[in-house]
GROMACS .gro file of C-alpha atoms in nm:
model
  221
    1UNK     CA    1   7.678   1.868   9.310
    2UNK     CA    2   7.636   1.568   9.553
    3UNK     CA    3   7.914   1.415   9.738
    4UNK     CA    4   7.948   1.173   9.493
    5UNK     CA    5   8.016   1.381   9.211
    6UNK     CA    6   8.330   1.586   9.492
    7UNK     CA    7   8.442   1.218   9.488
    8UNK     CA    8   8.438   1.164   9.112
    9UNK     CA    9   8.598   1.509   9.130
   10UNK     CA   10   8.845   1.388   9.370
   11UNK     CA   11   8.922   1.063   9.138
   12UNK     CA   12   8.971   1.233   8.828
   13UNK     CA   13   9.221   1.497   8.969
   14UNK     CA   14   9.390   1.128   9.141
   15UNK     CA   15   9.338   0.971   8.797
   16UNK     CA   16   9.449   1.275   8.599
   17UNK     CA   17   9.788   1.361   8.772
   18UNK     CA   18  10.011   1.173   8.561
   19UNK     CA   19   9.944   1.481   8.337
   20UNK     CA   20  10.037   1.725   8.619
   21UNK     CA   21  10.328   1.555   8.684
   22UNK     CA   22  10.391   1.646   8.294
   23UNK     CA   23  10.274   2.002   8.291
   24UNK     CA   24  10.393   2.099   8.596
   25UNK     CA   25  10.647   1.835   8.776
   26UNK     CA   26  10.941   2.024   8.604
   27UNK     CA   27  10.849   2.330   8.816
   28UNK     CA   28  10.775   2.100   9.164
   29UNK     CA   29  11.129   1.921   9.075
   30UNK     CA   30  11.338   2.226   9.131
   31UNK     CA   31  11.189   2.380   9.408
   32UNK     CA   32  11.512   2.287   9.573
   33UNK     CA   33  11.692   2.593   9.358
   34UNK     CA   34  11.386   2.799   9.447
   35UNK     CA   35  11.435   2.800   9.835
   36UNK     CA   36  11.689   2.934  10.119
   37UNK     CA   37  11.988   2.693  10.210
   38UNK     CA   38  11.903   2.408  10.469
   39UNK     CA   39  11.518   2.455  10.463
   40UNK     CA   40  11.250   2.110  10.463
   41UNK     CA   41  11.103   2.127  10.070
   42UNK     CA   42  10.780   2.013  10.262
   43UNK     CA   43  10.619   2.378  10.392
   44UNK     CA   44  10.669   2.547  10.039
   45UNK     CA   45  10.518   2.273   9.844
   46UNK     CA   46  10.221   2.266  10.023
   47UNK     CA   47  10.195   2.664  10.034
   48UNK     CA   48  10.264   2.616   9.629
   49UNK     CA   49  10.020   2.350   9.600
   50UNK     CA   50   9.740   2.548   9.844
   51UNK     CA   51   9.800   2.822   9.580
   52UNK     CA   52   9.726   2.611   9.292
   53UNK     CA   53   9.407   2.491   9.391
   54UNK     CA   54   9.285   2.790   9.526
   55UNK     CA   55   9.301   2.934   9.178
   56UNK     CA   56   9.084   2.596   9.066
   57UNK     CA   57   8.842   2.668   9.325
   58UNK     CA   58   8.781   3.035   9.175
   59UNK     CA   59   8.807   2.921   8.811
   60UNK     CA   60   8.525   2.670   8.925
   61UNK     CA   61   8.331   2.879   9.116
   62UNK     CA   62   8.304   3.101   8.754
   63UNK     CA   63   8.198   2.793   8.571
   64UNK     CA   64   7.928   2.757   8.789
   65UNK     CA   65   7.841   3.056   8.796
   66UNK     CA   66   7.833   3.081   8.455
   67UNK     CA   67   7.677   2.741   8.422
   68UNK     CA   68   7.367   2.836   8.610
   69UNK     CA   69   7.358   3.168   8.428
   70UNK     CA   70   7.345   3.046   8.074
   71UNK     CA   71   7.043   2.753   8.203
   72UNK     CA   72   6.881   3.023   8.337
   73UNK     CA   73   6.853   3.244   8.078
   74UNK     CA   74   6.736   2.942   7.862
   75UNK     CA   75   7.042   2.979   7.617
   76UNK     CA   76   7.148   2.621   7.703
   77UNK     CA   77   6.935   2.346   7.823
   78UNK     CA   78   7.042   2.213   8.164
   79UNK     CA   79   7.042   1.843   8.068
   80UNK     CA   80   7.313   1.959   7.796
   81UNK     CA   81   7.655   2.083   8.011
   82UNK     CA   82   7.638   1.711   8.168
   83UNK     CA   83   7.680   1.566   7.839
   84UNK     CA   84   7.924   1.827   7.735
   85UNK     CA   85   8.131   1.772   8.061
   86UNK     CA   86   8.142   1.321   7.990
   87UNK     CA   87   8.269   1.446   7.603
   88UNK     CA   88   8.529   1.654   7.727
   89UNK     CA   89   8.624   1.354   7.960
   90UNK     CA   90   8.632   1.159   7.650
   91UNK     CA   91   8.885   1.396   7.470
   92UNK     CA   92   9.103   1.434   7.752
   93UNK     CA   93   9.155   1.095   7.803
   94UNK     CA   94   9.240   1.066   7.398
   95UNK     CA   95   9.489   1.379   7.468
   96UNK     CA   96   9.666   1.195   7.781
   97UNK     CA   97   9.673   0.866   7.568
   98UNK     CA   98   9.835   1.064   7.279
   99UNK     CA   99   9.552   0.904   7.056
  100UNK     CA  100   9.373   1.224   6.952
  101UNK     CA  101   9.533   1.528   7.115
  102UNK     CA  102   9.234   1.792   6.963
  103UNK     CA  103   9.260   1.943   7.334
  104UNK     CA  104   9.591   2.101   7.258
  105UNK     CA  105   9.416   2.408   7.015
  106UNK     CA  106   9.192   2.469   7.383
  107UNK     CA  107   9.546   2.499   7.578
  108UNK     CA  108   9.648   2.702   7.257
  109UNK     CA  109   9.356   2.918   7.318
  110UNK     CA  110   9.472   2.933   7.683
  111UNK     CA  111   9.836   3.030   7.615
  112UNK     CA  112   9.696   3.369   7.509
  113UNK     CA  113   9.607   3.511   7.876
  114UNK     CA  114   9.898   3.325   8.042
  115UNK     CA  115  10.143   3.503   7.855
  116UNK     CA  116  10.039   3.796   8.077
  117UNK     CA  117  10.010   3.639   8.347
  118UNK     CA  118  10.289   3.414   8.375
  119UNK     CA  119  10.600   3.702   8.420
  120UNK     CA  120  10.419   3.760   8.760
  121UNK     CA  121  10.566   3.471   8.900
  122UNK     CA  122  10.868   3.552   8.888
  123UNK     CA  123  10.844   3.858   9.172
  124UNK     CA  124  10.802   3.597   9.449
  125UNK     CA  125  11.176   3.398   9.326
  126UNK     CA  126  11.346   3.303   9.504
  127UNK     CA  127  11.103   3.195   9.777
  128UNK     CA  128  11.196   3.341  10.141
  129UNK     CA  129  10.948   3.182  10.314
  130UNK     CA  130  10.601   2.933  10.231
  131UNK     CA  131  10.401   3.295  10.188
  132UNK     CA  132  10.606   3.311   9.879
  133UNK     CA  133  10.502   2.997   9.747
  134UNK     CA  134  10.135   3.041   9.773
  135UNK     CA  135  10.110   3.297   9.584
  136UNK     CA  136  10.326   3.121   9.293
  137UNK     CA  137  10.121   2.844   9.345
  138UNK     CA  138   9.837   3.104   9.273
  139UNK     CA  139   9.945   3.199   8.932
  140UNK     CA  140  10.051   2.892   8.816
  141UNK     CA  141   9.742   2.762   8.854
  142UNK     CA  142   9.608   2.931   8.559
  143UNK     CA  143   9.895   2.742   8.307
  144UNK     CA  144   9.680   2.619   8.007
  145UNK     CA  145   9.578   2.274   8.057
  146UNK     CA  146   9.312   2.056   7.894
  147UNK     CA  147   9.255   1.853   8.261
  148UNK     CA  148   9.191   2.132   8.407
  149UNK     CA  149   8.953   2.308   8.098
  150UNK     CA  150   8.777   1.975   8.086
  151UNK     CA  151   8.703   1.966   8.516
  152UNK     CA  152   8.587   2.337   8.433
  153UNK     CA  153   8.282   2.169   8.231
  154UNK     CA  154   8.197   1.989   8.559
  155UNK     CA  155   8.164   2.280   8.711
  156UNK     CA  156   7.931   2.428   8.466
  157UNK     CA  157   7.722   2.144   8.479
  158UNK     CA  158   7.715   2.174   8.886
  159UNK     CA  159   7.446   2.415   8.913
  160UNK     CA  160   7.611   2.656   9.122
  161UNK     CA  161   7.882   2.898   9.195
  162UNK     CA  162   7.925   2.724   9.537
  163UNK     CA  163   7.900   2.370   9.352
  164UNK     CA  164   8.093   2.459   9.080
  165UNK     CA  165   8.420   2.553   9.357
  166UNK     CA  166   8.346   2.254   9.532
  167UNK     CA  167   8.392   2.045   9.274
  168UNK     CA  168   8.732   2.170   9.141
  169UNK     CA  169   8.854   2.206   9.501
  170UNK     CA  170   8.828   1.848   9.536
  171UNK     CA  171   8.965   1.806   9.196
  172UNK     CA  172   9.271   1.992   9.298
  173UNK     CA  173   9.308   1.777   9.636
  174UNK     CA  174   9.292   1.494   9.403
  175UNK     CA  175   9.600   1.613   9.245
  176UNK     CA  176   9.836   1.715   9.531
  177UNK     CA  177   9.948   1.377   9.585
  178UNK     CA  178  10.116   1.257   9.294
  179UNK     CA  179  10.283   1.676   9.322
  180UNK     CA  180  10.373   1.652   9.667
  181UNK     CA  181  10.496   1.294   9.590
  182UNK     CA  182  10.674   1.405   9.303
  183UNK     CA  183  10.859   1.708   9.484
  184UNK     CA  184  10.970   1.482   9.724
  185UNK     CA  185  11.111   1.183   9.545
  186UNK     CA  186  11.226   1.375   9.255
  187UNK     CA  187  11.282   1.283   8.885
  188UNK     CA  188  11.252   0.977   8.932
  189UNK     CA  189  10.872   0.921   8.978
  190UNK     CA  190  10.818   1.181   8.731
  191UNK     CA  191  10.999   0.928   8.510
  192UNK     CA  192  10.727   0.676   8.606
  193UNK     CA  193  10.452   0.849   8.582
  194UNK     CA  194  10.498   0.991   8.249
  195UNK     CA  195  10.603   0.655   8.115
  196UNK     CA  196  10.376   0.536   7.800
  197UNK     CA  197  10.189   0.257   7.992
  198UNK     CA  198  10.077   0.465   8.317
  199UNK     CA  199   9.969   0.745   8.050
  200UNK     CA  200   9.736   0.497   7.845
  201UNK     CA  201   9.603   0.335   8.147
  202UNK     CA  202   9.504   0.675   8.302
  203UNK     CA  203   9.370   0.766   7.951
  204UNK     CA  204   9.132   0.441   7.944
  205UNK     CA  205   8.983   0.474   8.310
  206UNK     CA  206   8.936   0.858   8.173
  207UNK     CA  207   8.729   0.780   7.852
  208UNK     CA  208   8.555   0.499   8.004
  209UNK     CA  209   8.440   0.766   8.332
  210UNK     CA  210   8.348   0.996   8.047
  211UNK     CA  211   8.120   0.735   7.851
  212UNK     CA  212   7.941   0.643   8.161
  213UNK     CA  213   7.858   0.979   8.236
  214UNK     CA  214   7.723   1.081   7.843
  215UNK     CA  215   7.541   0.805   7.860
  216UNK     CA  216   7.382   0.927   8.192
  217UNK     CA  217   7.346   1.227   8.079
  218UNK     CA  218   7.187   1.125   7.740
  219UNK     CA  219   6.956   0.914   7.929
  220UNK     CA  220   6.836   1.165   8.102
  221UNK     CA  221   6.755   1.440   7.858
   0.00000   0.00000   0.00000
């Protein structure tokens, strides 16, 4: 994937967060019952954060992997995941938007493996120091979301295992500001963000992004 598409990456993780702050600003908003008395917030939040989109990075370096496997082989034509990957930009911006939430039954789908995973989390609580975070962060980086399913087609459209991490690490890094801003300044920017008309503009800029690149992709074929 070219540097333009790590910065498309990077914009729809940006674009995208208002979700995040949804799915996962609850967990960012108590970190302060999470950690040792008279500590900065700032050290475990990152470590939490690092952890979060270290797990996107390896889910993404799968997809691509699995991408270029399934080209190979001929199963799927290569021209195909890019138009796959603009539609599921197109559904998840009709999920954020609450106009069409058909991305749910995928999270569904997801809640299966997470309910194995998820009790791990709670060995590293409370946190002692940042190393305890990470590794949190880790886990709950595999929570069932349709953002992050719907990056994951990007990443099977990349090419590459390499690619295909590339492209959700700078997804992730796209996200960490709205979480870092939200862990700081507390509920109420979560308030904000999740409010009905940040939600639908987010959705809009997502479904238009996804038309633009069907249509590229259709184009091409």
């Amino acid at each position: 994937m070219s540097e333009f598409g790590w910065l498309a990456a990077f914009i729809v993780g940006l674009a995208g967060s208002v979700h995040c702050v949804g799915m996962c600003g609850g967990i960012v908003t108590s970190f302060s019952f999470m950690l040792p008395k008279n500590v900065s917030q700032s050290p475990f939040l990152i470590a939490y954060n690092a952890g979060r989109i270290a797990s996107y990075t390896l889910a993404g370096a799968v997809a691509g992997w699995l991408g270029q496997s399934v080209t190979a082989s001929g199963f799927l034509s290569a021209q195909l995941l890019p138009l796959i990957s603009g539609l599921f930009l197109i559904l998840l911006g009709l999920y954020i938007g609450d106009w069409w939430r058909l991305l749910t039954q995928l999270e569904r789908m997801g809640q299966f493996l997470w309910r194995y995973i998820s009790p791990l989390s709670k060995r590293f609580l409370p946190f002692s120091t940042p190393l305890h975070a990470f590794p949190y962060g880790i886990i709950w980086g595999w929570l069932p979301c349709g953002l992050v399913y719907s990056t994951l087609t990007w990443s099977m459209a990349s090419g590459s295992a390499i690619a295909g991490a590339l492209n959700m690490l700078f997804f992730g890094l796209g996200t960490m500001p709205a979480m870092l801003a939200v862990g700081a300044s507390g509920k109420t920017l979560r308030q904000w963000m999740k409010h009905p008309t940040a939600r639908k503009i987010t959705a809009t800029l997502l479904i238009c992004f996804g038309i633009v690149i069907s249509v590229q992709a259709f184009l091409s074929w």
